[in-house]
Amino acid sequence: MNLSWTLSRYLGRQFLVTVLITFAIVLCLIYMISLVELTRKAADHTDIAFGTLASMALLELPTVGGDTLPFAVLFGGMASFLRLTRNHELVVARAAGVSAWQFLAPALAVSLAIGTVIITVYNPVASAMSARYSELEAKFLRGRPSLLAVSTNGLWLRQADAGGQSVVHALRVSERGLRLEDVIIFLYGSGDNFIGRIDARSAVLADGYWDMKDAWVTHTSEQPRHYDTFRQPTTLTLTQVQESFADPDTISFWDLPHFIDMAEAAGFSAQRYRLHFYDILSTPVLLCTMVFLGAVFSLRASRLGGLVQLVVGGVFAGFLLYFLSALSLALGLSGVLPPFLAAWAPVIVAMLLGLAVLFHLEDG
């Protein structure tokens, strides 16, 4: 029997509404927890208004909430299938000759659509809000703004020293930010007045200074001077430089390929950005996998009983998939697994297992 368009639309709408309600509840819980956590962090900063903290929690919400969307699909799908079963709607559909694969098709189509929207629309918006949250966090909670930026013409760093502020530019980076090549340091005194520049072939970050080679030092009131080696004081540390590098969550899916190219051209490892790109790309397949997992347990519950035990089993399977995905991403980040394999392997394996169990339950 072919599944009618009316029934398909009804099943898809029931699945979508349940998933959206579940996701909205999860977002509300996350927002309250984030707000409490930010309030705790700001306990020592009496100059931060509560409205600022509330807006920061709201800016962080899409990124954190996006990580819980697969669980919203899993729980929402299970709730939807169980409700349709308890109302005997799926029982009637089965009696009319509709197979499990047919009434799962609308849920899979909705999951693919949600995943596509997440990649194309939700992720860019969440990235922009996460970037703004990082700026506010650095300004109000960490006490310092971002130090580093990467562009098509190299690396830019802002630093403080005994004489004021300075801006460091380098065409290339090596040793994970420890060594800069073709360096220019623009020097600024009090009131951000330009007082000179330093041009060097290379600069190595040491304890409290840049160790520069083949340097030309130019001040506005003096003639340029050449030094084989020159030490420029700095308060930067390697940890600060690496931590200031853009968080993958703050970069839009559409901008990630370009950013990966820029980071690699500048000399930084783009492993975590490439991994994040493939992880986002796998979202539609991951949501479909959650539908299969939900169907395995909720449909089996309607046949074999033991509702609570089987639902708990579905929840456990979802969290097991999350754990294996996190482990695989960690292995990919460390270089043990290729980024594509680290992002896609747990999803594909879980989907194949879910399909195998459904085939066994439905077709013997």
mmCIF file of C-alpha atoms in Angstrom:
data_model
loop_
_atom_site.group_PDB
_atom_site.id
_atom_site.type_symbol
_atom_site.label_atom_id
_atom_site.label_comp_id
_atom_site.label_asym_id
_atom_site.label_seq_id
_atom_site.Cartn_x
_atom_site.Cartn_y
_atom_site.Cartn_z
ATOM 1 C CA MET A 1 0.000 0.000 0.000
ATOM 2 C CA ASN A 2 1.229 3.449 -0.943
ATOM 3 C CA LEU A 3 1.215 6.025 1.838
ATOM 4 C CA SER A 4 -1.228 8.819 0.983
ATOM 5 C CA TRP A 5 -0.107 12.427 0.962
ATOM 6 C CA THR A 6 -2.683 13.283 3.653
ATOM 7 C CA LEU A 7 -1.373 10.613 6.043
ATOM 8 C CA SER A 8 2.241 11.520 5.280
ATOM 9 C CA ARG A 9 1.568 15.164 6.053
ATOM 10 C CA TYR A 10 -0.237 14.240 9.265
ATOM 11 C CA LEU A 11 2.583 11.998 10.505
ATOM 12 C CA GLY A 12 5.224 14.551 9.561
ATOM 13 C CA ARG A 13 3.338 17.351 11.326
ATOM 14 C CA GLN A 14 2.923 15.262 14.478
ATOM 15 C CA PHE A 15 6.641 14.471 14.507
ATOM 16 C CA LEU A 16 7.691 18.074 13.820
ATOM 17 C CA VAL A 17 5.442 19.575 16.518
ATOM 18 C CA THR A 18 6.633 17.105 19.147
ATOM 19 C CA VAL A 19 10.293 17.703 18.290
ATOM 20 C CA LEU A 20 9.889 21.497 18.362
ATOM 21 C CA ILE A 21 8.116 21.394 21.726
ATOM 22 C CA THR A 22 10.849 19.161 23.136
ATOM 23 C CA PHE A 23 13.564 21.441 21.750
ATOM 24 C CA ALA A 24 11.848 24.541 23.171
ATOM 25 C CA ILE A 25 11.698 22.960 26.638
ATOM 26 C CA VAL A 26 15.382 22.050 26.437
ATOM 27 C CA LEU A 27 16.291 25.590 25.350
ATOM 28 C CA CYS A 28 14.410 27.083 28.307
ATOM 29 C CA LEU A 29 16.285 24.813 30.722
ATOM 30 C CA ILE A 30 19.625 25.640 29.104
ATOM 31 C CA TYR A 31 18.918 29.381 29.269
ATOM 32 C CA MET A 32 18.136 29.255 32.989
ATOM 33 C CA ILE A 33 21.236 27.170 33.726
ATOM 34 C CA SER A 34 23.448 29.475 31.627
ATOM 35 C CA LEU A 35 22.063 32.553 33.337
ATOM 36 C CA VAL A 36 22.734 31.083 36.782
ATOM 37 C CA GLU A 37 26.264 30.114 35.757
ATOM 38 C CA LEU A 38 27.003 33.577 34.351
ATOM 39 C CA THR A 39 25.654 35.149 37.530
ATOM 40 C CA ARG A 40 28.019 32.978 39.542
ATOM 41 C CA LYS A 41 30.986 33.953 37.337
ATOM 42 C CA ALA A 42 30.083 37.634 37.636
ATOM 43 C CA ALA A 43 29.865 37.535 41.433
ATOM 44 C CA ASP A 44 33.237 39.296 41.697
ATOM 45 C CA HIS A 45 32.353 41.849 38.999
ATOM 46 C CA THR A 46 29.899 44.227 40.608
ATOM 47 C CA ASP A 47 29.905 46.566 37.576
ATOM 48 C CA ILE A 48 28.053 44.074 35.345
ATOM 49 C CA ALA A 49 24.301 44.670 35.087
ATOM 50 C CA PHE A 50 21.888 41.763 35.236
ATOM 51 C CA GLY A 51 20.526 42.759 31.835
ATOM 52 C CA THR A 52 23.988 42.273 30.339
ATOM 53 C CA LEU A 53 24.203 38.781 31.823
ATOM 54 C CA ALA A 54 20.724 37.950 30.529
ATOM 55 C CA SER A 55 21.670 39.058 27.019
ATOM 56 C CA MET A 56 24.926 37.067 27.199
ATOM 57 C CA ALA A 57 23.007 33.931 28.171
ATOM 58 C CA LEU A 58 20.671 34.555 25.236
ATOM 59 C CA LEU A 59 23.621 34.964 22.852
ATOM 60 C CA GLU A 60 25.128 31.690 24.049
ATOM 61 C CA LEU A 61 21.831 29.800 23.811
ATOM 62 C CA PRO A 62 21.806 28.888 20.068
ATOM 63 C CA THR A 63 25.271 27.325 20.168
ATOM 64 C CA VAL A 64 24.699 25.291 23.322
ATOM 65 C CA GLY A 65 21.135 24.463 22.310
ATOM 66 C CA GLY A 66 22.241 23.262 18.887
ATOM 67 C CA ASP A 67 24.256 20.507 20.551
ATOM 68 C CA THR A 68 21.074 19.187 22.187
ATOM 69 C CA LEU A 69 19.000 19.127 18.989
ATOM 70 C CA PRO A 70 19.766 15.435 18.226
ATOM 71 C CA PHE A 71 18.413 14.515 21.662
ATOM 72 C CA ALA A 72 15.320 16.639 21.009
ATOM 73 C CA VAL A 73 14.780 14.652 17.801
ATOM 74 C CA LEU A 74 15.330 11.376 19.660
ATOM 75 C CA PHE A 75 13.017 12.160 22.594
ATOM 76 C CA GLY A 76 10.480 13.965 20.415
ATOM 77 C CA GLY A 77 10.434 11.110 17.920
ATOM 78 C CA MET A 78 9.959 8.505 20.645
ATOM 79 C CA ALA A 79 7.179 10.552 22.237
ATOM 80 C CA SER A 80 5.494 11.025 18.854
ATOM 81 C CA PHE A 81 5.635 7.325 17.929
ATOM 82 C CA LEU A 82 4.459 6.232 21.372
ATOM 83 C CA ARG A 83 1.557 8.669 21.340
ATOM 84 C CA LEU A 84 0.465 7.566 17.873
ATOM 85 C CA THR A 85 0.656 3.960 19.055
ATOM 86 C CA ARG A 86 -1.283 4.575 22.276
ATOM 87 C CA ASN A 87 -4.001 6.316 20.214
ATOM 88 C CA HIS A 88 -4.056 3.210 17.957
ATOM 89 C CA GLU A 89 -3.326 5.369 14.904
ATOM 90 C CA LEU A 90 -0.240 3.385 13.926
ATOM 91 C CA VAL A 91 -2.086 0.167 14.703
ATOM 92 C CA VAL A 92 -4.801 1.134 12.210
ATOM 93 C CA ALA A 93 -2.138 2.171 9.677
ATOM 94 C CA ARG A 94 -0.435 -1.207 10.042
ATOM 95 C CA ALA A 95 -3.760 -2.998 9.622
ATOM 96 C CA ALA A 96 -4.308 -1.039 6.403
ATOM 97 C CA GLY A 97 -1.004 -2.370 5.045
ATOM 98 C CA VAL A 98 1.324 0.558 5.879
ATOM 99 C CA SER A 99 4.783 -0.709 6.815
ATOM 100 C CA ALA A 100 7.082 0.796 9.414
ATOM 101 C CA TRP A 101 9.320 2.129 6.651
ATOM 102 C CA GLN A 102 6.421 4.036 5.129
ATOM 103 C CA PHE A 103 5.301 5.814 8.284
ATOM 104 C CA LEU A 104 8.945 6.532 9.174
ATOM 105 C CA ALA A 105 9.448 8.262 5.828
ATOM 106 C CA PRO A 106 7.714 11.548 6.864
ATOM 107 C CA ALA A 107 9.793 11.733 10.051
ATOM 108 C CA LEU A 108 12.989 11.144 8.059
ATOM 109 C CA ALA A 109 11.995 13.832 5.543
ATOM 110 C CA VAL A 110 11.318 16.298 8.369
ATOM 111 C CA SER A 111 14.676 15.422 9.991
ATOM 112 C CA LEU A 112 16.521 16.014 6.714
ATOM 113 C CA ALA A 113 14.747 19.355 6.344
ATOM 114 C CA ILE A 114 15.611 20.354 9.921
ATOM 115 C CA GLY A 115 19.235 19.348 9.365
ATOM 116 C CA THR A 116 19.412 21.401 6.184
ATOM 117 C CA VAL A 117 17.995 24.459 7.953
ATOM 118 C CA ILE A 118 20.487 23.949 10.787
ATOM 119 C CA ILE A 119 23.399 23.999 8.338
ATOM 120 C CA THR A 120 22.259 26.816 6.077
ATOM 121 C CA VAL A 121 20.428 29.206 8.427
ATOM 122 C CA TYR A 122 20.662 28.261 12.108
ATOM 123 C CA ASN A 123 24.437 27.754 12.195
ATOM 124 C CA PRO A 124 25.373 31.153 10.664
ATOM 125 C CA VAL A 125 23.039 32.937 13.089
ATOM 126 C CA ALA A 126 24.342 30.929 16.061
ATOM 127 C CA SER A 127 27.942 31.632 14.999
ATOM 128 C CA ALA A 128 27.352 35.375 14.868
ATOM 129 C CA MET A 129 25.697 35.318 18.286
ATOM 130 C CA SER A 130 28.494 33.147 19.708
ATOM 131 C CA ALA A 131 31.106 35.582 18.391
ATOM 132 C CA ARG A 132 29.293 38.452 20.098
ATOM 133 C CA TYR A 133 29.062 36.412 23.308
ATOM 134 C CA SER A 134 32.825 35.782 23.197
ATOM 135 C CA GLU A 135 33.446 39.517 22.884
ATOM 136 C CA LEU A 136 31.233 40.329 25.873
ATOM 137 C CA GLU A 137 32.740 37.509 27.937
ATOM 138 C CA ALA A 138 36.262 38.735 27.190
ATOM 139 C CA LYS A 139 35.286 42.305 28.037
ATOM 140 C CA PHE A 140 33.282 41.769 31.232
ATOM 141 C CA LEU A 141 34.414 38.438 32.701
ATOM 142 C CA ARG A 142 37.955 37.776 31.508
ATOM 143 C CA GLY A 143 39.016 41.410 31.541
ATOM 144 C CA ARG A 144 40.726 41.399 28.161
ATOM 145 C CA PRO A 145 39.508 41.392 24.545
ATOM 146 C CA SER A 146 40.603 38.971 21.878
ATOM 147 C CA LEU A 147 44.274 39.323 21.060
ATOM 148 C CA LEU A 148 44.507 37.590 17.719
ATOM 149 C CA ALA A 149 42.966 37.764 14.268
ATOM 150 C CA VAL A 150 43.793 35.905 11.054
ATOM 151 C CA SER A 151 43.128 37.415 7.637
ATOM 152 C CA THR A 152 44.178 36.862 4.043
ATOM 153 C CA ASN A 153 47.250 39.073 4.543
ATOM 154 C CA GLY A 154 48.553 37.246 7.611
ATOM 155 C CA LEU A 155 48.299 37.321 11.374
ATOM 156 C CA TRP A 156 47.486 40.309 13.595
ATOM 157 C CA LEU A 157 48.174 40.474 17.342
ATOM 158 C CA ARG A 158 47.520 43.195 19.882
ATOM 159 C CA GLN A 159 49.768 43.340 22.926
ATOM 160 C CA ALA A 160 50.603 45.584 25.887
ATOM 161 C CA ASP A 161 54.112 46.444 27.024
ATOM 162 C CA ALA A 162 55.826 48.867 29.364
ATOM 163 C CA GLY A 163 55.612 51.741 26.880
ATOM 164 C CA GLY A 164 51.984 51.330 25.886
ATOM 165 C CA GLN A 165 50.227 49.310 23.219
ATOM 166 C CA SER A 166 51.576 47.692 20.068
ATOM 167 C CA VAL A 167 50.167 45.766 17.125
ATOM 168 C CA VAL A 168 52.067 42.816 15.672
ATOM 169 C CA HIS A 169 51.678 41.709 12.065
ATOM 170 C CA ALA A 170 53.241 38.583 10.533
ATOM 171 C CA LEU A 171 52.839 36.977 7.141
ATOM 172 C CA ARG A 172 53.445 33.438 8.399
ATOM 173 C CA VAL A 173 53.385 31.523 11.668
ATOM 174 C CA SER A 174 55.175 28.349 12.719
ATOM 175 C CA GLU A 175 55.566 26.270 15.851
ATOM 176 C CA ARG A 176 51.861 26.831 16.677
ATOM 177 C CA GLY A 177 52.226 30.579 17.172
ATOM 178 C CA LEU A 178 55.618 30.588 18.867
ATOM 179 C CA ARG A 179 57.557 31.821 15.815
ATOM 180 C CA LEU A 180 56.513 34.594 13.411
ATOM 181 C CA GLU A 181 57.996 35.296 9.977
ATOM 182 C CA ASP A 182 58.222 38.684 8.181
ATOM 183 C CA VAL A 183 57.165 40.659 11.227
ATOM 184 C CA ILE A 184 56.115 44.284 11.653
ATOM 185 C CA ILE A 185 55.363 45.734 15.095
ATOM 186 C CA PHE A 186 53.540 49.073 15.167
ATOM 187 C CA LEU A 187 54.293 50.955 18.388
ATOM 188 C CA TYR A 188 51.832 53.264 20.152
ATOM 189 C CA GLY A 189 52.401 55.411 23.203
ATOM 190 C CA SER A 190 49.966 57.026 25.613
ATOM 191 C CA GLY A 191 46.720 58.162 24.009
ATOM 192 C CA ASP A 192 47.280 55.653 21.181
ATOM 193 C CA ASN A 193 49.763 57.975 19.490
ATOM 194 C CA PHE A 194 51.921 56.282 16.859
ATOM 195 C CA ILE A 195 55.589 56.446 17.905
ATOM 196 C CA GLY A 196 57.339 54.000 15.565
ATOM 197 C CA ARG A 197 57.639 50.538 14.073
ATOM 198 C CA ILE A 198 59.928 47.508 14.079
ATOM 199 C CA ASP A 199 60.505 45.404 10.959
ATOM 200 C CA ALA A 200 62.145 42.000 11.422
ATOM 201 C CA ARG A 201 62.767 38.839 9.439
ATOM 202 C CA SER A 202 61.510 36.666 12.309
ATOM 203 C CA ALA A 203 60.367 36.883 15.917
ATOM 204 C CA VAL A 204 60.213 34.142 18.551
ATOM 205 C CA LEU A 205 58.002 34.523 21.609
ATOM 206 C CA ALA A 206 60.106 34.074 24.741
ATOM 207 C CA ASP A 207 59.413 34.724 28.416
ATOM 208 C CA GLY A 208 58.421 38.387 28.510
ATOM 209 C CA TYR A 209 59.810 39.509 25.126
ATOM 210 C CA TRP A 210 59.937 38.910 21.378
ATOM 211 C CA ASP A 211 63.362 37.698 20.266
ATOM 212 C CA MET A 212 63.659 39.356 16.852
ATOM 213 C CA LYS A 213 66.254 38.685 14.121
ATOM 214 C CA ASP A 214 67.480 41.110 11.455
ATOM 215 C CA ALA A 215 65.388 43.955 12.867
ATOM 216 C CA TRP A 216 65.049 47.572 11.748
ATOM 217 C CA VAL A 217 63.786 49.887 14.500
ATOM 218 C CA THR A 218 62.240 53.170 13.401
ATOM 219 C CA HIS A 219 60.989 55.918 15.712
ATOM 220 C CA THR A 220 59.243 59.076 14.581
ATOM 221 C CA SER A 221 61.992 61.270 16.059
ATOM 222 C CA GLU A 222 65.037 59.136 15.134
ATOM 223 C CA GLN A 223 66.762 57.587 12.153
ATOM 224 C CA PRO A 224 66.135 53.869 11.491
ATOM 225 C CA ARG A 225 68.585 51.528 13.226
ATOM 226 C CA HIS A 226 69.491 47.979 12.316
ATOM 227 C CA TYR A 227 69.994 45.193 14.886
ATOM 228 C CA ASP A 228 71.038 41.618 14.235
ATOM 229 C CA THR A 229 69.012 40.654 17.323
ATOM 230 C CA PHE A 230 66.501 42.814 19.143
ATOM 231 C CA ARG A 231 64.279 42.200 22.158
ATOM 232 C CA GLN A 232 60.856 43.816 22.252
ATOM 233 C CA PRO A 233 59.075 43.509 25.627
ATOM 234 C CA THR A 234 55.646 41.868 25.684
ATOM 235 C CA THR A 235 53.161 40.567 28.218
ATOM 236 C CA LEU A 236 51.865 37.910 25.836
ATOM 237 C CA THR A 237 52.284 34.201 26.507
ATOM 238 C CA LEU A 238 51.939 31.312 24.080
ATOM 239 C CA THR A 239 48.815 30.148 25.936
ATOM 240 C CA GLN A 240 47.180 33.559 25.485
ATOM 241 C CA VAL A 241 47.964 33.549 21.767
ATOM 242 C CA GLN A 242 46.546 30.076 21.220
ATOM 243 C CA GLU A 243 43.453 30.702 23.368
ATOM 244 C CA SER A 244 42.730 33.895 21.433
ATOM 245 C CA PHE A 245 42.526 31.987 18.158
ATOM 246 C CA ALA A 246 38.939 31.986 16.889
ATOM 247 C CA ASP A 247 36.662 29.360 18.399
ATOM 248 C CA PRO A 248 35.122 27.119 15.699
ATOM 249 C CA ASP A 249 31.641 27.871 17.064
ATOM 250 C CA THR A 250 32.087 31.552 16.181
ATOM 251 C CA ILE A 251 32.671 30.837 12.480
ATOM 252 C CA SER A 252 29.762 30.299 10.105
ATOM 253 C CA PHE A 253 29.504 27.053 8.143
ATOM 254 C CA TRP A 254 29.771 29.082 4.934
ATOM 255 C CA ASP A 255 32.963 30.824 6.115
ATOM 256 C CA LEU A 256 34.726 27.747 7.479
ATOM 257 C CA PRO A 257 36.370 26.583 4.193
ATOM 258 C CA HIS A 258 37.864 30.033 3.611
ATOM 259 C CA PHE A 259 38.973 30.312 7.232
ATOM 260 C CA ILE A 260 40.623 26.874 7.052
ATOM 261 C CA ASP A 261 42.611 27.988 4.007
ATOM 262 C CA MET A 262 43.664 31.216 5.753
ATOM 263 C CA ALA A 263 44.693 29.435 8.948
ATOM 264 C CA GLU A 264 46.799 26.899 7.073
ATOM 265 C CA ALA A 265 48.368 29.626 4.934
ATOM 266 C CA ALA A 266 49.250 31.521 8.121
ATOM 267 C CA GLY A 267 50.904 28.427 9.571
ATOM 268 C CA PHE A 268 48.284 27.368 12.130
ATOM 269 C CA SER A 269 46.828 23.878 12.313
ATOM 270 C CA ALA A 270 43.262 23.854 10.951
ATOM 271 C CA GLN A 271 42.470 20.373 12.270
ATOM 272 C CA ARG A 272 39.747 21.423 14.709
ATOM 273 C CA TYR A 273 38.118 23.726 12.139
ATOM 274 C CA ARG A 274 38.074 21.012 9.485
ATOM 275 C CA LEU A 275 36.664 18.598 12.071
ATOM 276 C CA HIS A 276 33.989 21.131 13.041
ATOM 277 C CA PHE A 277 33.076 21.594 9.371
ATOM 278 C CA TYR A 278 32.527 17.867 8.821
ATOM 279 C CA ASP A 279 30.665 17.613 12.123
ATOM 280 C CA ILE A 280 28.180 20.286 11.009
ATOM 281 C CA LEU A 281 27.875 18.638 7.602
ATOM 282 C CA SER A 282 26.817 15.358 9.232
ATOM 283 C CA THR A 283 23.874 16.978 11.076
ATOM 284 C CA PRO A 284 21.051 15.814 8.723
ATOM 285 C CA VAL A 285 22.328 12.222 8.797
ATOM 286 C CA LEU A 286 22.692 12.381 12.592
ATOM 287 C CA LEU A 287 19.080 13.523 12.988
ATOM 288 C CA CYS A 288 17.888 10.677 10.751
ATOM 289 C CA THR A 289 19.922 8.271 12.878
ATOM 290 C CA MET A 290 18.117 9.546 15.962
ATOM 291 C CA VAL A 291 14.798 8.845 14.236
ATOM 292 C CA PHE A 292 15.867 5.245 13.622
ATOM 293 C CA LEU A 293 17.002 4.845 17.234
ATOM 294 C CA GLY A 294 13.720 6.252 18.511
ATOM 295 C CA ALA A 295 11.752 3.982 16.204
ATOM 296 C CA VAL A 296 13.675 0.874 17.291
ATOM 297 C CA PHE A 297 12.641 1.296 20.912
ATOM 298 C CA SER A 298 9.256 2.992 20.656
ATOM 299 C CA LEU A 299 7.882 0.641 17.987
ATOM 300 C CA ARG A 300 9.188 -2.382 19.834
ATOM 301 C CA ALA A 301 7.483 -1.087 22.981
ATOM 302 C CA SER A 302 4.130 -1.211 21.225
ATOM 303 C CA ARG A 303 4.628 -4.877 20.385
ATOM 304 C CA LEU A 304 6.466 -6.367 23.318
ATOM 305 C CA GLY A 305 5.443 -4.230 26.295
ATOM 306 C CA GLY A 306 7.900 -3.114 28.951
ATOM 307 C CA LEU A 307 7.406 0.530 28.023
ATOM 308 C CA VAL A 308 9.583 2.096 30.707
ATOM 309 C CA GLN A 309 12.489 -0.303 30.192
ATOM 310 C CA LEU A 310 12.479 0.147 26.428
ATOM 311 C CA VAL A 311 12.240 3.949 26.625
ATOM 312 C CA VAL A 312 15.149 3.981 29.070
ATOM 313 C CA GLY A 313 17.010 1.789 26.595
ATOM 314 C CA GLY A 314 16.390 4.360 23.846
ATOM 315 C CA VAL A 315 17.659 7.173 26.030
ATOM 316 C CA PHE A 316 20.731 5.116 26.922
ATOM 317 C CA ALA A 317 21.372 4.392 23.225
ATOM 318 C CA GLY A 318 21.203 8.121 22.458
ATOM 319 C CA PHE A 319 23.670 9.043 25.167
ATOM 320 C CA LEU A 320 25.943 6.171 24.116
ATOM 321 C CA LEU A 321 25.982 7.579 20.589
ATOM 322 C CA TYR A 322 26.798 11.016 22.024
ATOM 323 C CA PHE A 323 29.677 9.568 24.051
ATOM 324 C CA LEU A 324 31.094 7.678 21.071
ATOM 325 C CA SER A 325 30.780 10.790 18.892
ATOM 326 C CA ALA A 326 32.626 12.887 21.485
ATOM 327 C CA LEU A 327 35.333 10.220 21.735
ATOM 328 C CA SER A 328 35.676 10.049 17.961
ATOM 329 C CA LEU A 329 35.915 13.860 17.710
ATOM 330 C CA ALA A 330 38.609 13.846 20.396
ATOM 331 C CA LEU A 331 40.573 11.259 18.419
ATOM 332 C CA GLY A 332 40.141 13.375 15.303
ATOM 333 C CA LEU A 333 41.309 16.489 17.135
ATOM 334 C CA SER A 334 44.443 14.685 18.317
ATOM 335 C CA GLY A 335 45.200 13.519 14.773
ATOM 336 C CA VAL A 336 44.612 9.815 15.402
ATOM 337 C CA LEU A 337 41.650 9.754 12.992
ATOM 338 C CA PRO A 338 41.150 11.787 9.800
ATOM 339 C CA PRO A 339 38.639 14.611 10.376
ATOM 340 C CA PHE A 340 36.034 13.223 7.975
ATOM 341 C CA LEU A 341 36.166 9.747 9.509
ATOM 342 C CA ALA A 342 36.081 11.135 13.061
ATOM 343 C CA ALA A 343 32.939 13.174 12.332
ATOM 344 C CA TRP A 344 31.027 10.649 10.233
ATOM 345 C CA ALA A 345 31.997 7.188 11.523
ATOM 346 C CA PRO A 346 29.849 7.147 14.727
ATOM 347 C CA VAL A 347 26.829 8.482 12.846
ATOM 348 C CA ILE A 348 27.098 5.977 10.003
ATOM 349 C CA VAL A 349 27.721 3.027 12.348
ATOM 350 C CA ALA A 350 24.742 3.976 14.556
ATOM 351 C CA MET A 351 22.501 4.375 11.507
ATOM 352 C CA LEU A 352 23.492 0.969 10.131
ATOM 353 C CA LEU A 353 22.857 -0.660 13.516
ATOM 354 C CA GLY A 354 19.454 1.019 13.774
ATOM 355 C CA LEU A 355 18.539 -0.108 10.253
ATOM 356 C CA ALA A 356 19.656 -3.660 11.015
ATOM 357 C CA VAL A 357 17.507 -3.837 14.160
ATOM 358 C CA LEU A 358 14.500 -2.372 12.346
ATOM 359 C CA PHE A 359 14.898 -4.866 9.526
ATOM 360 C CA HIS A 360 15.001 -7.663 12.085
ATOM 361 C CA LEU A 361 11.901 -6.400 13.936
ATOM 362 C CA GLU A 362 9.825 -5.601 10.870
ATOM 363 C CA ASP A 363 10.898 -8.151 8.291
ATOM 364 C CA GLY A 364 12.145 -10.949 10.523
#
